[in-house]
Amino acid sequence: MATGNVRPADMERITTPALAEKFIGEQISELRAQIGDKKVLLALSGGVDSSVVAALLIKAVGNQLVSVHVNHGLLRKGEAEQVIDVFRNQMHANLVYVDATDRFLDKLAGVADPEKKRKIIGGEFIRVFEEEARKQEGISFLAQGTIYPDIIESDGVKSHHNVGGLPEDLQFELVEPIRLLFKDEVRVVGKALGLPDGMVYRQPFPGPGLGVRCIGAITRDRLEAVRESDAILREEFRKNGLEGRVWQYFTVVPDFKSTGVKDGRRSYDWPVIIRAVNTRDAMTATVENVPFELLQYITSRIVNEVKGVNRVLYDLTPKPTCTIVCE
Ligand code: XMP
């Protein structure tokens, strides 16, 4: 059994359901030995890493796990509902759901600078999580979905990437059951744990969520246009076999309007930018060659179904010169 933060050279790569089952069995014993009858807290975003950690802990210690799902109002369509459905309804987890939408959007009102937006979202996230942690009694452990690339590439503390650190009085002992796994292994384990494909195979989603896809100062109506157009793009990529093949795809709504014609009348509305890229390491990225007919179909759906939008653009720029997130 591997201990510490270094992946042993002879550790077998988890590529099959049988190897995943073996890993799950070992982790359940290890987690029970570490946690005993104490309580564990987890920030559950619904991303594959924290979801796999939650599912492992539910199997190992059941309701001694307290999962906190913070909805910052910047989640994709249906995401919070899926977390509640999978973890509370299906796995009967002890899930605290916090709808902090108003709090985040009030703080973000009028803030256009992308770095300031990220700081506000990260800072507010940690404050909401802290408040929930303080409401819980007798927590001894903090579980995290740290994976091996986090350890290799950074200081190994995943939450710092998105949410900053917890204060002194909330420094619990860490529980990091997937810290030696690579992303593809986490997905194999997630599948074996019975998590839905939409959770296991989902594309990367930045911590600041749709907030960085609503360029400029976030408003509720423009955020809704990002959310609805993103849902259409994801649905069409899934139906047309691009899901799982294209690394990351999303829509962005910038803060300007232009004229168009809708229902025989002049309109003055926002554009939606579609971005679809492939990369190996996220340091450089190329643009996906999406079939033109599909782009035309998605365009017609977006302009017809999304309120306040009269134009759709496809971003043809690789990284560099653009970043992947077009914020
Ligand atoms: P950029 O835009 O820098 O993105 O080319 C590279 C990759 O990182 C993701 N990304 C983030 N992921 N928290 C995350 O967990 C973040 O704050 C964040 N910002 C960017 C981005 O989606 C891409 O996959």
mmCIF file of C-alpha atoms and ligand atoms in Angstrom:
data_model
loop_
_atom_site.group_PDB
_atom_site.id
_atom_site.type_symbol
_atom_site.label_atom_id
_atom_site.label_comp_id
_atom_site.label_asym_id
_atom_site.label_seq_id
_atom_site.Cartn_x
_atom_site.Cartn_y
_atom_site.Cartn_z
ATOM 1 C CA MET A 1 0.000 0.000 0.000
ATOM 2 C CA ALA A 2 1.440 3.387 -1.015
ATOM 3 C CA THR A 3 1.908 5.984 1.669
ATOM 4 C CA GLY A 4 3.327 9.515 1.523
ATOM 5 C CA ASN A 5 3.188 11.841 -1.443
ATOM 6 C CA VAL A 6 5.450 10.060 -3.904
ATOM 7 C CA ARG A 7 3.998 7.579 -6.325
ATOM 8 C CA PRO A 8 6.061 4.374 -6.088
ATOM 9 C CA ALA A 9 7.745 3.465 -9.385
ATOM 10 C CA ASP A 10 6.058 0.050 -9.342
ATOM 11 C CA MET A 11 2.538 1.331 -8.616
ATOM 12 C CA GLU A 12 0.242 -0.242 -11.196
ATOM 13 C CA ARG A 13 -1.657 2.148 -13.466
ATOM 14 C CA ILE A 14 -5.403 1.829 -12.813
ATOM 15 C CA THR A 15 -6.812 1.124 -16.264
ATOM 16 C CA THR A 16 -9.521 -1.493 -15.720
ATOM 17 C CA PRO A 17 -12.630 -1.878 -13.549
ATOM 18 C CA ALA A 18 -10.924 -4.761 -11.689
ATOM 19 C CA LEU A 19 -7.918 -2.588 -10.781
ATOM 20 C CA ALA A 20 -10.305 0.180 -9.748
ATOM 21 C CA GLU A 21 -12.184 -2.239 -7.460
ATOM 22 C CA LYS A 22 -8.883 -3.269 -5.875
ATOM 23 C CA PHE A 23 -7.956 0.379 -5.271
ATOM 24 C CA ILE A 24 -11.418 1.111 -3.828
ATOM 25 C CA GLY A 25 -11.172 -1.858 -1.435
ATOM 26 C CA GLU A 26 -7.730 -0.794 -0.211
ATOM 27 C CA GLN A 27 -8.823 2.820 0.214
ATOM 28 C CA ILE A 28 -11.905 1.858 2.211
ATOM 29 C CA SER A 29 -9.743 -0.016 4.749
ATOM 30 C CA GLU A 30 -7.180 2.776 4.832
ATOM 31 C CA LEU A 31 -9.801 5.497 5.277
ATOM 32 C CA ARG A 32 -11.531 3.558 8.070
ATOM 33 C CA ALA A 33 -8.187 3.094 9.843
ATOM 34 C CA GLN A 34 -7.312 6.793 9.509
ATOM 35 C CA ILE A 35 -10.720 8.251 10.377
ATOM 36 C CA GLY A 36 -12.059 5.812 12.982
ATOM 37 C CA ASP A 37 -15.330 7.206 14.355
ATOM 38 C CA LYS A 38 -14.420 10.871 13.715
ATOM 39 C CA LYS A 39 -16.039 13.330 11.286
ATOM 40 C CA VAL A 40 -14.654 14.479 7.911
ATOM 41 C CA LEU A 41 -15.498 17.653 6.022
ATOM 42 C CA LEU A 42 -15.328 17.948 2.215
ATOM 43 C CA ALA A 43 -15.922 20.818 -0.203
ATOM 44 C CA LEU A 44 -17.838 18.995 -2.929
ATOM 45 C CA SER A 45 -17.825 20.919 -6.202
ATOM 46 C CA GLY A 46 -19.287 18.134 -8.325
ATOM 47 C CA GLY A 47 -16.085 17.942 -10.366
ATOM 48 C CA VAL A 48 -14.683 14.457 -10.910
ATOM 49 C CA ASP A 49 -11.980 14.665 -8.219
ATOM 50 C CA SER A 50 -14.098 15.836 -5.294
ATOM 51 C CA SER A 51 -16.956 13.574 -6.413
ATOM 52 C CA VAL A 52 -14.713 10.490 -6.380
ATOM 53 C CA VAL A 53 -13.399 11.443 -2.933
ATOM 54 C CA ALA A 54 -16.975 11.887 -1.679
ATOM 55 C CA ALA A 55 -18.079 8.521 -3.086
ATOM 56 C CA LEU A 56 -15.061 6.760 -1.534
ATOM 57 C CA LEU A 57 -15.687 8.349 1.852
ATOM 58 C CA ILE A 58 -19.398 7.540 1.756
ATOM 59 C CA LYS A 59 -18.476 3.880 1.212
ATOM 60 C CA ALA A 60 -15.842 3.981 3.947
ATOM 61 C CA VAL A 61 -17.432 6.054 6.720
ATOM 62 C CA GLY A 62 -20.996 6.849 5.583
ATOM 63 C CA ASN A 63 -22.527 9.762 7.429
ATOM 64 C CA GLN A 64 -19.317 10.661 9.241
ATOM 65 C CA LEU A 65 -18.631 12.536 6.002
ATOM 66 C CA VAL A 66 -20.123 16.022 5.841
ATOM 67 C CA SER A 67 -20.022 17.301 2.255
ATOM 68 C CA VAL A 68 -20.574 20.976 1.573
ATOM 69 C CA HIS A 69 -21.679 22.023 -1.914
ATOM 70 C CA VAL A 70 -21.431 25.766 -2.388
ATOM 71 C CA ASN A 71 -23.422 27.120 -5.315
ATOM 72 C CA HIS A 72 -21.710 30.403 -6.150
ATOM 73 C CA GLY A 73 -24.284 31.139 -8.842
ATOM 74 C CA LEU A 74 -21.630 30.572 -11.512
ATOM 75 C CA LEU A 75 -22.255 26.867 -12.067
ATOM 76 C CA ARG A 76 -23.318 25.353 -15.356
ATOM 77 C CA LYS A 77 -26.970 24.570 -16.035
ATOM 78 C CA GLY A 78 -28.169 21.620 -13.945
ATOM 79 C CA GLU A 79 -24.927 21.206 -12.028
ATOM 80 C CA ALA A 80 -26.069 21.896 -8.457
ATOM 81 C CA GLU A 81 -29.182 19.787 -9.089
ATOM 82 C CA GLN A 82 -26.981 16.876 -10.208
ATOM 83 C CA VAL A 83 -24.802 17.075 -7.082
ATOM 84 C CA ILE A 84 -27.927 17.016 -4.894
ATOM 85 C CA ASP A 85 -29.486 14.186 -6.889
ATOM 86 C CA VAL A 86 -26.400 11.951 -6.958
ATOM 87 C CA PHE A 87 -25.107 12.509 -3.437
ATOM 88 C CA ARG A 88 -28.191 13.261 -1.363
ATOM 89 C CA ASN A 89 -30.899 11.289 -3.188
ATOM 90 C CA GLN A 90 -28.924 8.337 -4.561
ATOM 91 C CA MET A 91 -25.974 7.923 -2.171
ATOM 92 C CA HIS A 92 -27.776 9.275 0.921
ATOM 93 C CA ALA A 93 -24.827 11.446 1.834
ATOM 94 C CA ASN A 94 -24.825 13.998 4.585
ATOM 95 C CA LEU A 95 -24.827 16.938 2.146
ATOM 96 C CA VAL A 96 -25.015 20.588 3.118
ATOM 97 C CA TYR A 97 -26.177 22.628 0.119
ATOM 98 C CA VAL A 98 -25.516 26.345 0.285
ATOM 99 C CA ASP A 99 -27.070 28.583 -2.344
ATOM 100 C CA ALA A 100 -24.799 31.619 -2.085
ATOM 101 C CA THR A 101 -25.711 33.046 -5.513
ATOM 102 C CA ASP A 102 -26.890 36.448 -4.269
ATOM 103 C CA ARG A 103 -23.870 36.884 -2.060
ATOM 104 C CA PHE A 104 -21.425 36.241 -4.896
ATOM 105 C CA LEU A 105 -23.275 38.268 -7.504
ATOM 106 C CA ASP A 106 -23.647 41.222 -5.139
ATOM 107 C CA LYS A 107 -19.902 41.200 -4.437
ATOM 108 C CA LEU A 108 -19.123 40.925 -8.147
ATOM 109 C CA ALA A 109 -21.475 43.711 -9.228
ATOM 110 C CA GLY A 110 -19.662 46.321 -11.301
ATOM 111 C CA VAL A 111 -16.285 44.508 -11.212
ATOM 112 C CA ALA A 112 -14.885 44.113 -14.738
ATOM 113 C CA ASP A 113 -11.209 43.267 -14.159
ATOM 114 C CA PRO A 114 -10.675 39.488 -14.590
ATOM 115 C CA GLU A 115 -8.097 39.207 -11.790
ATOM 116 C CA LYS A 116 -10.319 41.111 -9.348
ATOM 117 C CA LYS A 117 -13.271 38.895 -10.284
ATOM 118 C CA ARG A 118 -11.201 35.754 -9.640
ATOM 119 C CA LYS A 119 -10.022 37.111 -6.260
ATOM 120 C CA ILE A 120 -13.565 37.951 -5.195
ATOM 121 C CA ILE A 121 -14.893 34.530 -6.227
ATOM 122 C CA GLY A 122 -12.006 32.658 -4.525
ATOM 123 C CA GLY A 123 -12.151 34.794 -1.376
ATOM 124 C CA GLU A 124 -15.913 34.572 -1.038
ATOM 125 C CA PHE A 125 -15.826 30.816 -1.613
ATOM 126 C CA ILE A 126 -13.439 30.291 1.267
ATOM 127 C CA ARG A 127 -15.548 32.537 3.543
ATOM 128 C CA VAL A 128 -18.761 30.625 2.766
ATOM 129 C CA PHE A 129 -16.997 27.291 3.286
ATOM 130 C CA GLU A 130 -15.472 28.535 6.544
ATOM 131 C CA GLU A 131 -18.875 29.625 7.844
ATOM 132 C CA GLU A 132 -20.310 26.194 7.075
ATOM 133 C CA ALA A 133 -17.290 24.475 8.661
ATOM 134 C CA ARG A 134 -17.800 26.493 11.868
ATOM 135 C CA LYS A 135 -21.449 25.405 12.041
ATOM 136 C CA GLN A 136 -20.363 21.749 12.115
ATOM 137 C CA GLU A 137 -19.388 20.222 15.452
ATOM 138 C CA GLY A 138 -16.590 17.776 16.034
ATOM 139 C CA ILE A 139 -14.877 17.816 12.635
ATOM 140 C CA SER A 140 -11.412 16.211 12.792
ATOM 141 C CA PHE A 141 -10.487 15.804 9.134
ATOM 142 C CA LEU A 142 -10.617 17.785 5.915
ATOM 143 C CA ALA A 143 -10.886 15.684 2.751
ATOM 144 C CA GLN A 144 -9.497 17.027 -0.503
ATOM 145 C CA GLY A 145 -9.557 15.862 -4.097
ATOM 146 C CA THR A 146 -5.837 16.459 -4.575
ATOM 147 C CA ILE A 147 -4.524 14.347 -7.479
ATOM 148 C CA TYR A 148 -0.946 13.503 -8.465
ATOM 149 C CA PRO A 149 -0.474 16.322 -11.028
ATOM 150 C CA ASP A 150 -1.413 18.797 -8.239
ATOM 151 C CA ILE A 151 1.423 17.400 -6.143
ATOM 152 C CA ILE A 152 3.924 17.392 -9.000
ATOM 153 C CA GLU A 153 3.001 20.792 -10.419
ATOM 154 C CA SER A 154 2.267 22.865 -7.347
ATOM 155 C CA ASP A 155 2.557 22.876 -3.617
ATOM 156 C CA GLY A 156 0.233 19.893 -3.557
ATOM 157 C CA VAL A 157 -2.652 21.673 -1.882
ATOM 158 C CA LYS A 158 -5.384 21.709 -4.454
ATOM 159 C CA SER A 159 -7.776 24.020 -2.717
ATOM 160 C CA HIS A 160 -5.236 26.840 -2.900
ATOM 161 C CA HIS A 161 -5.621 26.929 -6.658
ATOM 162 C CA ASN A 162 -9.212 27.947 -6.446
ATOM 163 C CA VAL A 163 -10.294 28.844 -2.961
ATOM 164 C CA GLY A 164 -7.277 29.958 -0.926
ATOM 165 C CA GLY A 165 -6.328 28.504 2.457
ATOM 166 C CA LEU A 166 -8.397 27.951 5.571
ATOM 167 C CA PRO A 167 -7.594 29.927 8.738
ATOM 168 C CA GLU A 168 -5.643 28.502 11.723
ATOM 169 C CA ASP A 169 -8.631 27.266 13.722
ATOM 170 C CA LEU A 170 -9.863 25.223 10.774
ATOM 171 C CA GLN A 171 -6.610 23.429 10.036
ATOM 172 C CA PHE A 172 -7.817 19.845 10.163
ATOM 173 C CA GLU A 173 -5.778 16.751 9.381
ATOM 174 C CA LEU A 174 -5.950 16.103 5.627
ATOM 175 C CA VAL A 175 -7.534 13.069 3.998
ATOM 176 C CA GLU A 176 -6.436 12.748 0.369
ATOM 177 C CA PRO A 177 -7.328 9.289 -0.937
ATOM 178 C CA ILE A 178 -6.636 9.992 -4.646
ATOM 179 C CA ARG A 179 -3.412 11.990 -4.203
ATOM 180 C CA LEU A 180 -1.303 9.419 -6.075
ATOM 181 C CA LEU A 181 -3.669 9.027 -9.035
ATOM 182 C CA PHE A 182 -3.542 10.575 -12.481
ATOM 183 C CA LYS A 183 -6.716 12.036 -13.968
ATOM 184 C CA ASP A 184 -7.461 9.053 -16.221
ATOM 185 C CA GLU A 185 -7.204 6.740 -13.189
ATOM 186 C CA VAL A 186 -9.567 8.963 -11.186
ATOM 187 C CA ARG A 187 -12.118 8.566 -13.985
ATOM 188 C CA VAL A 188 -11.777 4.748 -13.995
ATOM 189 C CA VAL A 189 -12.271 4.728 -10.214
ATOM 190 C CA GLY A 190 -15.249 7.123 -10.510
ATOM 191 C CA LYS A 191 -16.906 4.835 -13.023
ATOM 192 C CA ALA A 192 -16.351 1.808 -10.745
ATOM 193 C CA LEU A 193 -17.887 3.766 -7.861
ATOM 194 C CA GLY A 194 -21.065 4.141 -9.924
ATOM 195 C CA LEU A 195 -20.865 7.889 -10.541
ATOM 196 C CA PRO A 196 -22.773 9.052 -13.647
ATOM 197 C CA ASP A 197 -20.805 9.493 -16.900
ATOM 198 C CA GLY A 198 -21.669 13.184 -16.986
ATOM 199 C CA MET A 199 -19.700 13.583 -13.755
ATOM 200 C CA VAL A 200 -16.871 11.130 -14.507
ATOM 201 C CA TYR A 201 -16.028 12.293 -18.029
ATOM 202 C CA ARG A 202 -16.788 15.950 -17.762
ATOM 203 C CA GLN A 203 -14.437 18.486 -19.271
ATOM 204 C CA PRO A 204 -12.300 20.758 -17.079
ATOM 205 C CA PHE A 205 -14.332 23.557 -15.513
ATOM 206 C CA PRO A 206 -12.453 26.439 -13.893
ATOM 207 C CA GLY A 207 -13.120 27.143 -10.213
ATOM 208 C CA PRO A 208 -14.460 30.651 -10.985
ATOM 209 C CA GLY A 209 -16.977 28.914 -13.245
ATOM 210 C CA LEU A 210 -19.121 30.885 -15.643
ATOM 211 C CA GLY A 211 -17.816 34.059 -13.973
ATOM 212 C CA VAL A 212 -14.795 34.081 -16.287
ATOM 213 C CA ARG A 213 -17.000 33.401 -19.309
ATOM 214 C CA CYS A 214 -19.097 36.483 -18.713
ATOM 215 C CA ILE A 215 -16.494 39.007 -19.843
ATOM 216 C CA GLY A 216 -16.501 42.354 -18.035
ATOM 217 C CA ALA A 217 -18.765 43.101 -15.077
ATOM 218 C CA ILE A 218 -21.168 40.197 -14.483
ATOM 219 C CA THR A 219 -24.884 40.874 -14.734
ATOM 220 C CA ARG A 220 -27.593 38.313 -14.084
ATOM 221 C CA ASP A 221 -29.075 38.527 -17.564
ATOM 222 C CA ARG A 222 -25.730 38.129 -19.336
ATOM 223 C CA LEU A 223 -24.767 35.295 -16.978
ATOM 224 C CA GLU A 224 -28.013 33.573 -17.948
ATOM 225 C CA ALA A 225 -27.057 33.979 -21.636
ATOM 226 C CA VAL A 226 -23.693 32.281 -20.907
ATOM 227 C CA ARG A 227 -25.394 29.452 -18.997
ATOM 228 C CA GLU A 228 -28.081 28.788 -21.613
ATOM 229 C CA SER A 229 -25.719 28.988 -24.613
ATOM 230 C CA ASP A 230 -23.212 26.696 -22.838
ATOM 231 C CA ALA A 231 -25.992 24.151 -22.249
ATOM 232 C CA ILE A 232 -26.921 24.212 -25.964
ATOM 233 C CA LEU A 233 -23.271 23.840 -27.034
ATOM 234 C CA ARG A 234 -22.733 20.898 -24.656
ATOM 235 C CA GLU A 235 -25.942 19.209 -25.793
ATOM 236 C CA GLU A 236 -25.022 19.511 -29.486
ATOM 237 C CA PHE A 237 -21.418 18.366 -28.959
ATOM 238 C CA ARG A 238 -22.750 15.322 -27.091
ATOM 239 C CA LYS A 239 -25.322 14.480 -29.782
ATOM 240 C CA ASN A 240 -22.734 14.873 -32.539
ATOM 241 C CA GLY A 241 -19.998 12.718 -31.021
ATOM 242 C CA LEU A 242 -17.642 15.547 -30.027
ATOM 243 C CA GLU A 243 -18.023 15.040 -26.262
ATOM 244 C CA GLY A 244 -14.948 13.291 -24.902
ATOM 245 C CA ARG A 245 -13.083 14.001 -28.161
ATOM 246 C CA VAL A 246 -12.689 17.767 -27.817
ATOM 247 C CA TRP A 247 -10.771 18.718 -24.696
ATOM 248 C CA GLN A 248 -12.642 21.850 -23.693
ATOM 249 C CA TYR A 249 -15.534 23.752 -25.254
ATOM 250 C CA PHE A 250 -17.676 26.526 -23.934
ATOM 251 C CA THR A 251 -19.385 29.804 -24.714
ATOM 252 C CA VAL A 252 -18.450 33.304 -23.668
ATOM 253 C CA VAL A 253 -20.570 36.448 -23.644
ATOM 254 C CA PRO A 254 -18.657 39.739 -23.855
ATOM 255 C CA ASP A 255 -19.980 43.017 -22.551
ATOM 256 C CA PHE A 256 -21.001 44.772 -25.749
ATOM 257 C CA LYS A 257 -23.989 44.844 -28.023
ATOM 258 C CA SER A 258 -24.484 45.180 -31.754
ATOM 259 C CA THR A 259 -27.445 45.555 -34.056
ATOM 260 C CA GLY A 260 -29.316 42.740 -35.712
ATOM 261 C CA VAL A 261 -32.805 41.892 -36.908
ATOM 262 C CA LYS A 262 -35.077 39.562 -34.978
ATOM 263 C CA ASP A 263 -38.740 38.844 -35.722
ATOM 264 C CA GLY A 264 -38.738 41.585 -38.371
ATOM 265 C CA ARG A 265 -37.504 44.200 -35.916
ATOM 266 C CA ARG A 266 -34.175 45.806 -35.173
ATOM 267 C CA SER A 267 -32.461 44.238 -32.187
ATOM 268 C CA TYR A 268 -29.552 45.481 -30.113
ATOM 269 C CA ASP A 269 -28.129 42.439 -28.333
ATOM 270 C CA TRP A 270 -24.989 40.563 -27.231
ATOM 271 C CA PRO A 271 -22.880 38.153 -29.254
ATOM 272 C CA VAL A 272 -22.029 34.647 -28.011
ATOM 273 C CA ILE A 273 -18.475 33.446 -28.676
ATOM 274 C CA ILE A 274 -17.987 29.691 -29.058
ATOM 275 C CA ARG A 275 -14.589 28.297 -28.106
ATOM 276 C CA ALA A 276 -13.506 24.661 -28.621
ATOM 277 C CA VAL A 277 -9.867 23.683 -28.083
ATOM 278 C CA ASN A 278 -7.559 20.725 -27.744
ATOM 279 C CA THR A 279 -4.408 20.526 -25.666
ATOM 280 C CA ARG A 280 -2.073 18.059 -24.006
ATOM 281 C CA ASP A 281 -0.873 20.086 -21.066
ATOM 282 C CA ALA A 282 -2.975 23.304 -21.161
ATOM 283 C CA MET A 283 0.219 25.300 -21.869
ATOM 284 C CA THR A 284 -0.598 25.520 -25.583
ATOM 285 C CA ALA A 285 -3.848 24.731 -27.339
ATOM 286 C CA THR A 286 -5.170 24.341 -30.871
ATOM 287 C CA VAL A 287 -8.653 25.114 -32.132
ATOM 288 C CA GLU A 288 -10.985 22.213 -32.938
ATOM 289 C CA ASN A 289 -12.073 21.965 -36.561
ATOM 290 C CA VAL A 290 -15.806 21.772 -35.799
ATOM 291 C CA PRO A 291 -17.901 20.868 -38.893
ATOM 292 C CA PHE A 292 -19.282 24.073 -40.406
ATOM 293 C CA GLU A 293 -22.846 22.708 -40.636
ATOM 294 C CA LEU A 294 -22.799 21.928 -36.931
ATOM 295 C CA LEU A 295 -21.582 25.451 -36.123
ATOM 296 C CA GLN A 296 -24.412 26.828 -38.253
ATOM 297 C CA TYR A 297 -26.967 24.638 -36.454
ATOM 298 C CA ILE A 298 -25.671 25.619 -33.005
ATOM 299 C CA THR A 299 -25.747 29.276 -34.111
ATOM 300 C CA SER A 300 -29.393 29.036 -35.096
ATOM 301 C CA ARG A 301 -30.303 27.359 -31.818
ATOM 302 C CA ILE A 302 -28.461 29.965 -29.746
ATOM 303 C CA VAL A 303 -29.916 33.027 -31.489
ATOM 304 C CA ASN A 304 -33.406 31.518 -31.365
ATOM 305 C CA GLU A 305 -33.347 30.140 -27.830
ATOM 306 C CA VAL A 306 -31.102 32.432 -25.793
ATOM 307 C CA LYS A 307 -32.545 35.713 -24.631
ATOM 308 C CA GLY A 308 -30.610 38.877 -25.448
ATOM 309 C CA VAL A 309 -28.366 37.309 -28.125
ATOM 310 C CA ASN A 310 -28.420 38.138 -31.851
ATOM 311 C CA ARG A 311 -25.001 36.970 -33.094
ATOM 312 C CA VAL A 312 -22.702 33.938 -32.699
ATOM 313 C CA LEU A 313 -18.930 33.985 -33.326
ATOM 314 C CA TYR A 314 -16.402 31.150 -33.421
ATOM 315 C CA ASP A 315 -13.037 31.863 -31.782
ATOM 316 C CA LEU A 316 -10.307 30.737 -34.203
ATOM 317 C CA THR A 317 -7.368 31.731 -32.009
ATOM 318 C CA PRO A 318 -4.948 29.145 -30.579
ATOM 319 C CA LYS A 319 -3.041 29.482 -27.276
ATOM 320 C CA PRO A 320 -0.825 31.453 -27.615
ATOM 321 C CA THR A 321 -1.861 34.194 -28.352
ATOM 322 C CA CYS A 322 -5.111 33.628 -26.471
ATOM 323 C CA THR A 323 -5.477 31.728 -23.228
ATOM 324 C CA ILE A 324 -7.871 28.793 -23.170
ATOM 325 C CA VAL A 325 -10.316 30.645 -20.948
ATOM 326 C CA CYS A 326 -11.198 33.700 -22.991
ATOM 327 C CA GLU A 327 -11.716 36.124 -20.061
HETATM 328 P P1 XMP B 1 -5.841 29.175 -19.536
HETATM 329 O O1 XMP B 1 -7.063 29.995 -19.722
HETATM 330 O O2 XMP B 1 -4.870 29.755 -18.546
HETATM 331 O O3 XMP B 1 -6.358 27.787 -18.892
HETATM 332 O O4 XMP B 1 -5.182 28.835 -20.860
HETATM 333 C C1 XMP B 1 -5.617 26.622 -18.807
HETATM 334 C C2 XMP B 1 -6.511 25.547 -18.198
HETATM 335 O O5 XMP B 1 -6.780 25.840 -16.832
HETATM 336 C C3 XMP B 1 -8.176 26.003 -16.627
HETATM 337 N N1 XMP B 1 -8.360 27.089 -15.679
HETATM 338 C C4 XMP B 1 -8.683 26.878 -14.385
HETATM 339 N N2 XMP B 1 -8.919 25.755 -13.699
HETATM 340 N N3 XMP B 1 -9.301 27.035 -11.774
HETATM 341 C C5 XMP B 1 -9.239 25.841 -12.391
HETATM 342 O O6 XMP B 1 -9.463 24.819 -11.734
HETATM 343 C C6 XMP B 1 -9.082 28.209 -12.389
HETATM 344 O O7 XMP B 1 -9.143 29.270 -11.797
HETATM 345 C C7 XMP B 1 -8.746 28.120 -13.772
HETATM 346 N N4 XMP B 1 -8.459 29.061 -14.733
HETATM 347 C C8 XMP B 1 -8.231 28.386 -15.882
HETATM 348 C C9 XMP B 1 -8.734 26.344 -17.993
HETATM 349 O O8 XMP B 1 -10.098 26.023 -18.092
HETATM 350 C C10 XMP B 1 -7.879 25.473 -18.874
HETATM 351 O O9 XMP B 1 -8.337 24.154 -18.848
#
